[in-house]
Coordinates of C-alpha atoms and ligand atoms in Angstrom, one line a residue:
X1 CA 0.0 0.0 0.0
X2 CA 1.5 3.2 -1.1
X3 CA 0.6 6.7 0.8
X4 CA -2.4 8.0 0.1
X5 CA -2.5 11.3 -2.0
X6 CA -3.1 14.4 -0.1
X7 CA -1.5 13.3 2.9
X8 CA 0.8 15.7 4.3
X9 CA 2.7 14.3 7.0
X10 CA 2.9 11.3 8.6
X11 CA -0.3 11.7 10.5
X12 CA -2.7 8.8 11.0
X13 CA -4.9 8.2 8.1
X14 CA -8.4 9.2 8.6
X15 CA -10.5 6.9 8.9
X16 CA -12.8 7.1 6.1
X17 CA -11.0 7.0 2.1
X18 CA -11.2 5.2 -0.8
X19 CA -8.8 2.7 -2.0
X20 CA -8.1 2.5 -5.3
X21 CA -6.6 -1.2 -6.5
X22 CA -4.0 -0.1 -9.4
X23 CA -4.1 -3.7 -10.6
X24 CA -7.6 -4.6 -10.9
X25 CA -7.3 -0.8 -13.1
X26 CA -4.9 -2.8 -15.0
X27 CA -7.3 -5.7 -15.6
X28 CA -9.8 -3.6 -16.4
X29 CA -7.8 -1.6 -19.4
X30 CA -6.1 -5.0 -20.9
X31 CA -9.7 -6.1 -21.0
X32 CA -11.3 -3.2 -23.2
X33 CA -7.7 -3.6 -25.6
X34 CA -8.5 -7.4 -26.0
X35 CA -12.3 -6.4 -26.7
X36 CA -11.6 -4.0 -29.0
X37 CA -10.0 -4.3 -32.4
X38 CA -6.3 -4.4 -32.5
X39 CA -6.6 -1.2 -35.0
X40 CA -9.0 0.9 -32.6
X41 CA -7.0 3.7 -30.3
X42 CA -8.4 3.9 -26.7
X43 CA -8.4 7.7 -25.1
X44 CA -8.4 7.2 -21.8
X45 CA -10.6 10.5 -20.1
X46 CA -9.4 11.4 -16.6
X47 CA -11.8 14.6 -16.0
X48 CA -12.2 15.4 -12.7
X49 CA -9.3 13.7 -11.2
X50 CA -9.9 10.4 -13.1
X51 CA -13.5 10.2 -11.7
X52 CA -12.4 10.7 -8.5
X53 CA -9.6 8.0 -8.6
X54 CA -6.6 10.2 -9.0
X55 CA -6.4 11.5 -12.8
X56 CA -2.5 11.0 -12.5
X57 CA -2.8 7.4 -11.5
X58 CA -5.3 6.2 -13.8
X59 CA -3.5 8.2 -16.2
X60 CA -0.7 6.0 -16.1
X61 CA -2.3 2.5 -15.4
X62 CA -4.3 3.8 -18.6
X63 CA -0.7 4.1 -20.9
X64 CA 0.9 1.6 -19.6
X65 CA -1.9 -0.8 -20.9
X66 CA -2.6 0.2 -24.7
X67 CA -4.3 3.6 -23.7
X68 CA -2.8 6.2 -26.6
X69 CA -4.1 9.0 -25.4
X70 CA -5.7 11.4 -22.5
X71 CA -8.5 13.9 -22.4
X72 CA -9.4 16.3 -20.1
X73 CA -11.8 18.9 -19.1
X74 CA -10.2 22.4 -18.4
X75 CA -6.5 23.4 -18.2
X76 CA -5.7 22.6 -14.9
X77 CA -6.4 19.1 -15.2
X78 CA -4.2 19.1 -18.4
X79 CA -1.7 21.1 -16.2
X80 CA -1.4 18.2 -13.8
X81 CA -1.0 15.3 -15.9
X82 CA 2.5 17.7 -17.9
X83 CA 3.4 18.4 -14.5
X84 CA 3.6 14.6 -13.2
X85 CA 5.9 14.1 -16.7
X86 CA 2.9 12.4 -19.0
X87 CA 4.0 12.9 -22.3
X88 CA 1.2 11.6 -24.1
X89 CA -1.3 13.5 -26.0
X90 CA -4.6 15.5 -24.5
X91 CA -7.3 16.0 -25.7
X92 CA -8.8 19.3 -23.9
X93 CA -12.4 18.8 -24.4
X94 CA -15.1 21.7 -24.2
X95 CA -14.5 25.1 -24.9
X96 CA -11.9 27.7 -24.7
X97 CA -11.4 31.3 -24.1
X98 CA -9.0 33.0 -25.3
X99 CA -7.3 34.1 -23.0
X100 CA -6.2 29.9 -22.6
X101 CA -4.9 29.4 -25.7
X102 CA -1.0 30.4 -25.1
X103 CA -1.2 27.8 -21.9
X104 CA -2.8 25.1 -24.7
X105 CA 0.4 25.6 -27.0
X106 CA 2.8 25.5 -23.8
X107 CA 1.7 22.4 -22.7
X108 CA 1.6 21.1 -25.9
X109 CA -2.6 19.8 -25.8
X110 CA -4.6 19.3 -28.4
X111 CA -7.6 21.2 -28.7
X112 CA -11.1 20.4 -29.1
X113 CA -12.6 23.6 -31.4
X114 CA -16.8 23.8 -32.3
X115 CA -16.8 27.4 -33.9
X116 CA -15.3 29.3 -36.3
X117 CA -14.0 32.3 -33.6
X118 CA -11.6 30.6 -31.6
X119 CA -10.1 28.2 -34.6
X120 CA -9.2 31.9 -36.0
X121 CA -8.0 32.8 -32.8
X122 CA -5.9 29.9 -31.6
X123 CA -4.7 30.1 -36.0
X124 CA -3.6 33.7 -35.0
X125 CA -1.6 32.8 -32.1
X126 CA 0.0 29.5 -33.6
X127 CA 1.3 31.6 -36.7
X128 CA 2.7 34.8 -34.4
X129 CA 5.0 31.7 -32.3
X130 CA 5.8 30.2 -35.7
X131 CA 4.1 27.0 -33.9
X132 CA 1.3 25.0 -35.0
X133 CA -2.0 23.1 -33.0
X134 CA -3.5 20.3 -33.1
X135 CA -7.3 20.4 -33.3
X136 CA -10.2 17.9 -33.4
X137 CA -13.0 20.1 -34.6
X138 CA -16.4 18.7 -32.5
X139 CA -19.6 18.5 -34.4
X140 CA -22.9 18.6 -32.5
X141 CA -25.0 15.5 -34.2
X142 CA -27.7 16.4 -31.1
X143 CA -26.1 16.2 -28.0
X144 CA -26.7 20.1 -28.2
X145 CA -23.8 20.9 -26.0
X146 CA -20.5 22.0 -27.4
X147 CA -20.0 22.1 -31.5
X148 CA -20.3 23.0 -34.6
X149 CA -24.2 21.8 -36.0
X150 CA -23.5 18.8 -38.4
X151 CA -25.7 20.5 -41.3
X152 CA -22.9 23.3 -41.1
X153 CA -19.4 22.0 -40.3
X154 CA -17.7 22.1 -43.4
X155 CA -17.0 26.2 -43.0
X156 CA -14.8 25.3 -39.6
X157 CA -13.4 22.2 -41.1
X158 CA -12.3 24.3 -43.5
X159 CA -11.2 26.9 -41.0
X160 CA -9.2 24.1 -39.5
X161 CA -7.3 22.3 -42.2
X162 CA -6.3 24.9 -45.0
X163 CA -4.9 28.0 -43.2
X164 CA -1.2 27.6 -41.3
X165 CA -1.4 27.8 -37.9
X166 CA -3.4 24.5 -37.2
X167 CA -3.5 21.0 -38.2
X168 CA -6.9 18.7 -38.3
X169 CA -6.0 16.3 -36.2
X170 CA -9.1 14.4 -35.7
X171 CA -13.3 15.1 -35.5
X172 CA -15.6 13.9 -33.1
X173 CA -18.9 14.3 -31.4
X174 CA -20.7 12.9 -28.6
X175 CA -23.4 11.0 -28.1
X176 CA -26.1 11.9 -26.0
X177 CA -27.9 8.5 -25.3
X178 CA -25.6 5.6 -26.0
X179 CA -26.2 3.4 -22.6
X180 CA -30.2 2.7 -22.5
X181 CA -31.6 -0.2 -24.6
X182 CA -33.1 2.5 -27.3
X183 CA -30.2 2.8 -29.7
X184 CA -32.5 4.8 -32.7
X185 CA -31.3 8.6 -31.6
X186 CA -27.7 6.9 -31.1
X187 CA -27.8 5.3 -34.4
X188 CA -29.5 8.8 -36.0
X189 CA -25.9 10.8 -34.5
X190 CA -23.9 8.2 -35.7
X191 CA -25.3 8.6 -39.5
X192 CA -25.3 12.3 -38.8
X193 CA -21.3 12.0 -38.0
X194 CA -20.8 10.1 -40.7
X195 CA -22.3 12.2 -43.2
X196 CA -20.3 15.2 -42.1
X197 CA -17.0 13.2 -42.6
X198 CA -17.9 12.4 -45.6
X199 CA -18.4 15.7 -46.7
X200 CA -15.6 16.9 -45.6
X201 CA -13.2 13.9 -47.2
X202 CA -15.1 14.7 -50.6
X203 CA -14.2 18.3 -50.3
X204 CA -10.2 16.9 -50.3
X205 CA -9.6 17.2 -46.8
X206 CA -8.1 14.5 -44.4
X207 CA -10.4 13.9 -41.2
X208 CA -7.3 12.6 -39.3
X209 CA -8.9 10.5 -35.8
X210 CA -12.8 10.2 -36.2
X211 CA -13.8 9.1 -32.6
X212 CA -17.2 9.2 -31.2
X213 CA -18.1 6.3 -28.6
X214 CA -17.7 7.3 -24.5
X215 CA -18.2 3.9 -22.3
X216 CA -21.8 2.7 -23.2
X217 CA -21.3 3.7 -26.9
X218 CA -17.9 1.6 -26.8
X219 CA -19.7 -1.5 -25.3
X220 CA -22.8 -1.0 -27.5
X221 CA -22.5 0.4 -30.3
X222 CA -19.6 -1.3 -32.3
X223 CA -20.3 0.3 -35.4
X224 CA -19.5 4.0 -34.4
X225 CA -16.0 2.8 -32.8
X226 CA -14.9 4.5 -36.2
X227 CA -10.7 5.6 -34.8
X228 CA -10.8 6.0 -32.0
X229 CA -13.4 5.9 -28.1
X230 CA -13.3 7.7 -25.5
X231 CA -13.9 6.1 -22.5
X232 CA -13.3 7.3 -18.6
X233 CA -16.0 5.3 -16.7
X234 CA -15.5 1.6 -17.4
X235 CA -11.6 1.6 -16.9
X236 CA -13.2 1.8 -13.3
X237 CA -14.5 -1.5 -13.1
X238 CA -18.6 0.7 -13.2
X239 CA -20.9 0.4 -16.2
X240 CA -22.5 3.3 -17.5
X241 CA -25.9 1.9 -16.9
X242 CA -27.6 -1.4 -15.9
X243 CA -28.5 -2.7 -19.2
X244 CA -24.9 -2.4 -21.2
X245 CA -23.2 -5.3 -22.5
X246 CA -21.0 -7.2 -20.0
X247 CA -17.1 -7.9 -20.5
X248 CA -16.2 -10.7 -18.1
X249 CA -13.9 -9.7 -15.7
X250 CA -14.3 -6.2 -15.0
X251 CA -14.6 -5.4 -11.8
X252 CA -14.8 -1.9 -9.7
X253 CA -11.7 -0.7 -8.5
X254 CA -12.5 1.7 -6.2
X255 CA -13.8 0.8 -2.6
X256 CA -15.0 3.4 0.0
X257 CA -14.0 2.2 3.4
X258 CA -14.8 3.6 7.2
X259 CA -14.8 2.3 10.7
X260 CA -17.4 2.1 13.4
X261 CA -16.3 5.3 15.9
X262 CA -18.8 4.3 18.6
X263 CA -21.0 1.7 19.3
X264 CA -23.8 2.7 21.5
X265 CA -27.0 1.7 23.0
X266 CA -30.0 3.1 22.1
X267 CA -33.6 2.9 24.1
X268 CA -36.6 2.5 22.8
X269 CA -38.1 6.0 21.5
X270 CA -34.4 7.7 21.7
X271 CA -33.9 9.4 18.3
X272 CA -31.0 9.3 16.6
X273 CA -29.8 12.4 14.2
X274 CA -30.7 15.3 12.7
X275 CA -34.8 16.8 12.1
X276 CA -36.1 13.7 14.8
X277 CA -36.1 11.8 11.5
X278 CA -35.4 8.2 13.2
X279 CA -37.0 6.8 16.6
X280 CA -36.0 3.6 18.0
X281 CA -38.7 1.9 17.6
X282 CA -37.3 -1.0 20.4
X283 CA -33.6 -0.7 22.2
X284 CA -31.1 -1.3 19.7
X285 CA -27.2 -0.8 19.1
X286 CA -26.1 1.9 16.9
X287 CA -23.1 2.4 15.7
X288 CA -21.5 6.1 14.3
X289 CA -19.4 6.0 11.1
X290 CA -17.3 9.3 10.7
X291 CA -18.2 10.2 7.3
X292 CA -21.0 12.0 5.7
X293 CA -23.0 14.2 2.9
X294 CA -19.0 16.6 3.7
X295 CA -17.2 14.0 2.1
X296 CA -19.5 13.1 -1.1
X297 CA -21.3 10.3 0.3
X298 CA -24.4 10.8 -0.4
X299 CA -27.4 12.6 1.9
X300 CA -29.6 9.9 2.7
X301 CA -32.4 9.5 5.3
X302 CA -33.3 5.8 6.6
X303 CA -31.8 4.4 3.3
X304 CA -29.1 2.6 2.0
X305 CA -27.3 0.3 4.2
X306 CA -23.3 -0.3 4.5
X307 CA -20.9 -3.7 5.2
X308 CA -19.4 -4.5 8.5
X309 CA -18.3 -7.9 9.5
X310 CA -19.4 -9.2 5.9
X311 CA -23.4 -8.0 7.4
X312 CA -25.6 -5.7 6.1
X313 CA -26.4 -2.5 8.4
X314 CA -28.9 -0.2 8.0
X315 CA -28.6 3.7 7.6
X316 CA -31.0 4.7 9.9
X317 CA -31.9 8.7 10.4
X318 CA -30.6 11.1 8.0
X319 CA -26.8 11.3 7.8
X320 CA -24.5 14.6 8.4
X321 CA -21.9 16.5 7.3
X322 CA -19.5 14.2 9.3
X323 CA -21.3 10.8 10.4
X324 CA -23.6 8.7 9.2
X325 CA -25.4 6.1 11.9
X326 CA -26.3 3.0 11.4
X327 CA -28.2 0.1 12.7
X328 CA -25.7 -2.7 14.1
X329 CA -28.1 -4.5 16.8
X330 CA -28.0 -7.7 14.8
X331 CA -24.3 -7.6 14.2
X332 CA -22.7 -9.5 17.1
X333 CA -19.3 -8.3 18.0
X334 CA -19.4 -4.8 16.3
X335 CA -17.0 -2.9 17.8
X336 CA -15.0 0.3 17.4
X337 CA -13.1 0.6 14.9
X338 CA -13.8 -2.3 12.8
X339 CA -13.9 -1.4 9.2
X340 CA -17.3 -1.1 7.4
X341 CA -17.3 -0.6 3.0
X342 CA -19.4 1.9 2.3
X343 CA -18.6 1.2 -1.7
X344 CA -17.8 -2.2 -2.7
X345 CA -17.3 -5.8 -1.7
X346 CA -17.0 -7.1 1.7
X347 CA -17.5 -11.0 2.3
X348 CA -19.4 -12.0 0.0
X349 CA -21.4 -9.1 -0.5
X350 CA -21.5 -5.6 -2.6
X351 CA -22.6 -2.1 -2.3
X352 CA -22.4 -1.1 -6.0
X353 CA -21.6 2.8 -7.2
X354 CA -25.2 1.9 -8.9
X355 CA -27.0 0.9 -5.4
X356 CA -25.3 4.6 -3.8
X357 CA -27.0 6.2 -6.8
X358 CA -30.4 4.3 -6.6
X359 CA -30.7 5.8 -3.0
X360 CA -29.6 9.4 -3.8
X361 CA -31.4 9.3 -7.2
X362 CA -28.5 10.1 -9.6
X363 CA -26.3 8.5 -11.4
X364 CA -23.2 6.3 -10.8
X365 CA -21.0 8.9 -12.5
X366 CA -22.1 11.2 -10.2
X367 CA -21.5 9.1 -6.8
X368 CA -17.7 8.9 -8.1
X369 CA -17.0 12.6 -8.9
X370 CA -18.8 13.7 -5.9
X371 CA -16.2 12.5 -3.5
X372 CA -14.3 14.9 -1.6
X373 CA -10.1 15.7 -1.7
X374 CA -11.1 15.0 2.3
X375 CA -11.4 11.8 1.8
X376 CA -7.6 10.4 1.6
X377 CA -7.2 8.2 -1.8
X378 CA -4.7 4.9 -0.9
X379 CA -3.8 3.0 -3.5
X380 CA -2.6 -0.6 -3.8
X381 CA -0.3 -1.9 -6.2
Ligands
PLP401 C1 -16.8 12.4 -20.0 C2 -16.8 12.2 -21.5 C3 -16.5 11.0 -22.1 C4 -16.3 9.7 -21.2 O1 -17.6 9.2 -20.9 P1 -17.7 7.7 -20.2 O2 -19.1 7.4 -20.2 O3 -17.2 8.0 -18.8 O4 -16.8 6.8 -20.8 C5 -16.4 10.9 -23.4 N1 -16.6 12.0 -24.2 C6 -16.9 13.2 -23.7 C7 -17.1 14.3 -24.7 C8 -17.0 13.4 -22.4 O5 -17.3 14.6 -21.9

């Protein structure tokens, strides 16, 4: 076990973080590269500090296992991948000001462009240093987000490839529903895509990477693998959804862990928490787990349960900022300090990034992100 990031001294570890098991992460990634074709390139995304898991560390698990290439969200998180010596290329997805641009050529990124202003912008700039970006112009086939609209892309493809300054590097859009069963808007961006590469290689130019596919539309939707997918959530061991296809073997590589910080007894009609919003209904043991809604675990009331000595034990009450109780009357032996998962397996049982999301009503990608810098990240080898 290596030291957790963020910790600054030699202080105890807290007792609440989330371990992060490099070589399950290593699994995980030789799994997609045998799924995929041997020709298809794999851009590993590490927004948002790799989902939570530490962008540097996936970020290298990811390239030391067939990944060619990284994308990002903003310039900082581009920053921190040059400064830990990753060489590879990024991908800086979204949009730019201006005023970025000059950092974009220092650290050598590539640049996602979707309008005609900043491709003549960032061409301006390249040309005055006698230097030259990289840009994968995104086209919005109706994820109405960032890019240019696919009945009009050719004028910034154009923008792109013929004047000095830039190079097309690559195009690529995003879908906005590639992880539930109905494919039919999934299939209608995909022909959209299509048609604007087409265009654009019958009006002489070369497309360079066509890439299109984030995790569901990797697993799903072979046919719009095209050069290149983008994927940042299954490299994690979590599928995008419920209902995506299955590769054997990939398994969740992050586990939230705690410990009990007091057992107590409870009478009957004591209430336990915040807004009176559990009573004992009988005398029960309860124990208090030092982690809460402050950390990114989510704010629950009486739902949800966590793992301690392989049993399940109900959240009762709603949790705080710093604790969460739970119910641990039929757990024999429960005593401080023994650890509980909050996130992943214990025994034989599982508390899935899905289940946290179910009981906070969002999404798995959100339970993931939402996790503090508080809560110390350990890794194991
Ligand atoms: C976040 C993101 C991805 C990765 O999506 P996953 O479902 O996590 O694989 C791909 N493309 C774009 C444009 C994104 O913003």
């Amino acid at each position: 076990m290596s030291d957790p990031t963020g910790q600054r001294s030699n202080r105890p570890l807290r007792p609440a973080w989330l371990e992060v098991d490099l070589s399950q992460m290593a699994k995980n990634f030789q799994l997609i590269r045998a799924d995929a074709s041997s020709s298809l390139a794999i851009g590993s995304v590490v927004k948002d500090a790799g989902y939570g898991h530490g962008a540097v560390e996936v970020a290298r698990v990811a390239l030391a296992h067939g990944v060619y290439c990284l994308l990002v969200s903003n310039l900082d998180e581009a920053a921190e991948l040059r400064d830990a010596g990753l060489k590879a290329p990024i991908l800086l997805m979204g949009e730019r000001m201006e005023s970025e641009l000059p950092t974009c050529l220092e650290l050598g990124l590539t640049l996602a462009v979707g309008h005609v202003q900043i491709a003549e912008a960032a061409r301006r700039l390249a040309v005055s240093l006698g230097q030259q970006l990289k840009v994968h112009v995104k086209i919005d086939t109706g994820m109405g987000r960032y890019g240019a609209h696919w009945d009009v892309a050719l004028e910034l493809v154009n923008t792109v490839a013929v004047l000095p300054g830039l190079r097309l590097d690559g195009m690529f859009s995003h879908f906005s529903m590639s992880d539930e069963l109905d494919k039919s808007f999934a299939r209608e961006q995909i022909r959209r895509f299509l048609c604007v590469c087409d265009t654009v290689q019958q009006a002489g130019l070369t497309v360079g990477c066509r890439h299109l596919c984030n995790s569901g539309g990797f697993l799903d939707l072979p046919e719009a693998h095209l050069d290149m997918v983008r994927i940042g959530l299954l490299p994690l061991g979590v599928y995008p959804s419920q209902v995506c296809r299955r590769i054997d073997g990939i398994e969740p590589v992050g586990t939230l862990k705690t410990r009990l910080a007091v057992v107590r007894d409870v009478r009957r009609g004591d209430n336990v928490g915040y807004g009176l919003r559990y009573q004992a209904p009988v005398d029960m043991r309860v124990g208090v787990l030092p982690i809460g809604y402050g950390d990114g675990y989510p704010r629950v009331r009486n739902e949800g349960f966590v793992l301690l000595n392989s049993r399940r034990a109900p959240i009762i009450g709603a949790n705080a900022m710093d604790s969460t109780m739970i119910d641990v009357t039929g757990i024999s032996g429960a005593t401080a300090w023994d650890e509980v998962v909050l996130m992943g397996r214990q025994g034989g049982d599982k508390i899935t990034a899905h289940d946290l999301a179910d009981w906070k009503g969002t999404v798995s990608y959100e339970v993931l992100t939402a996790l503090r810098s508080r809560v110390p990240r350990v890794y194991h080898q």
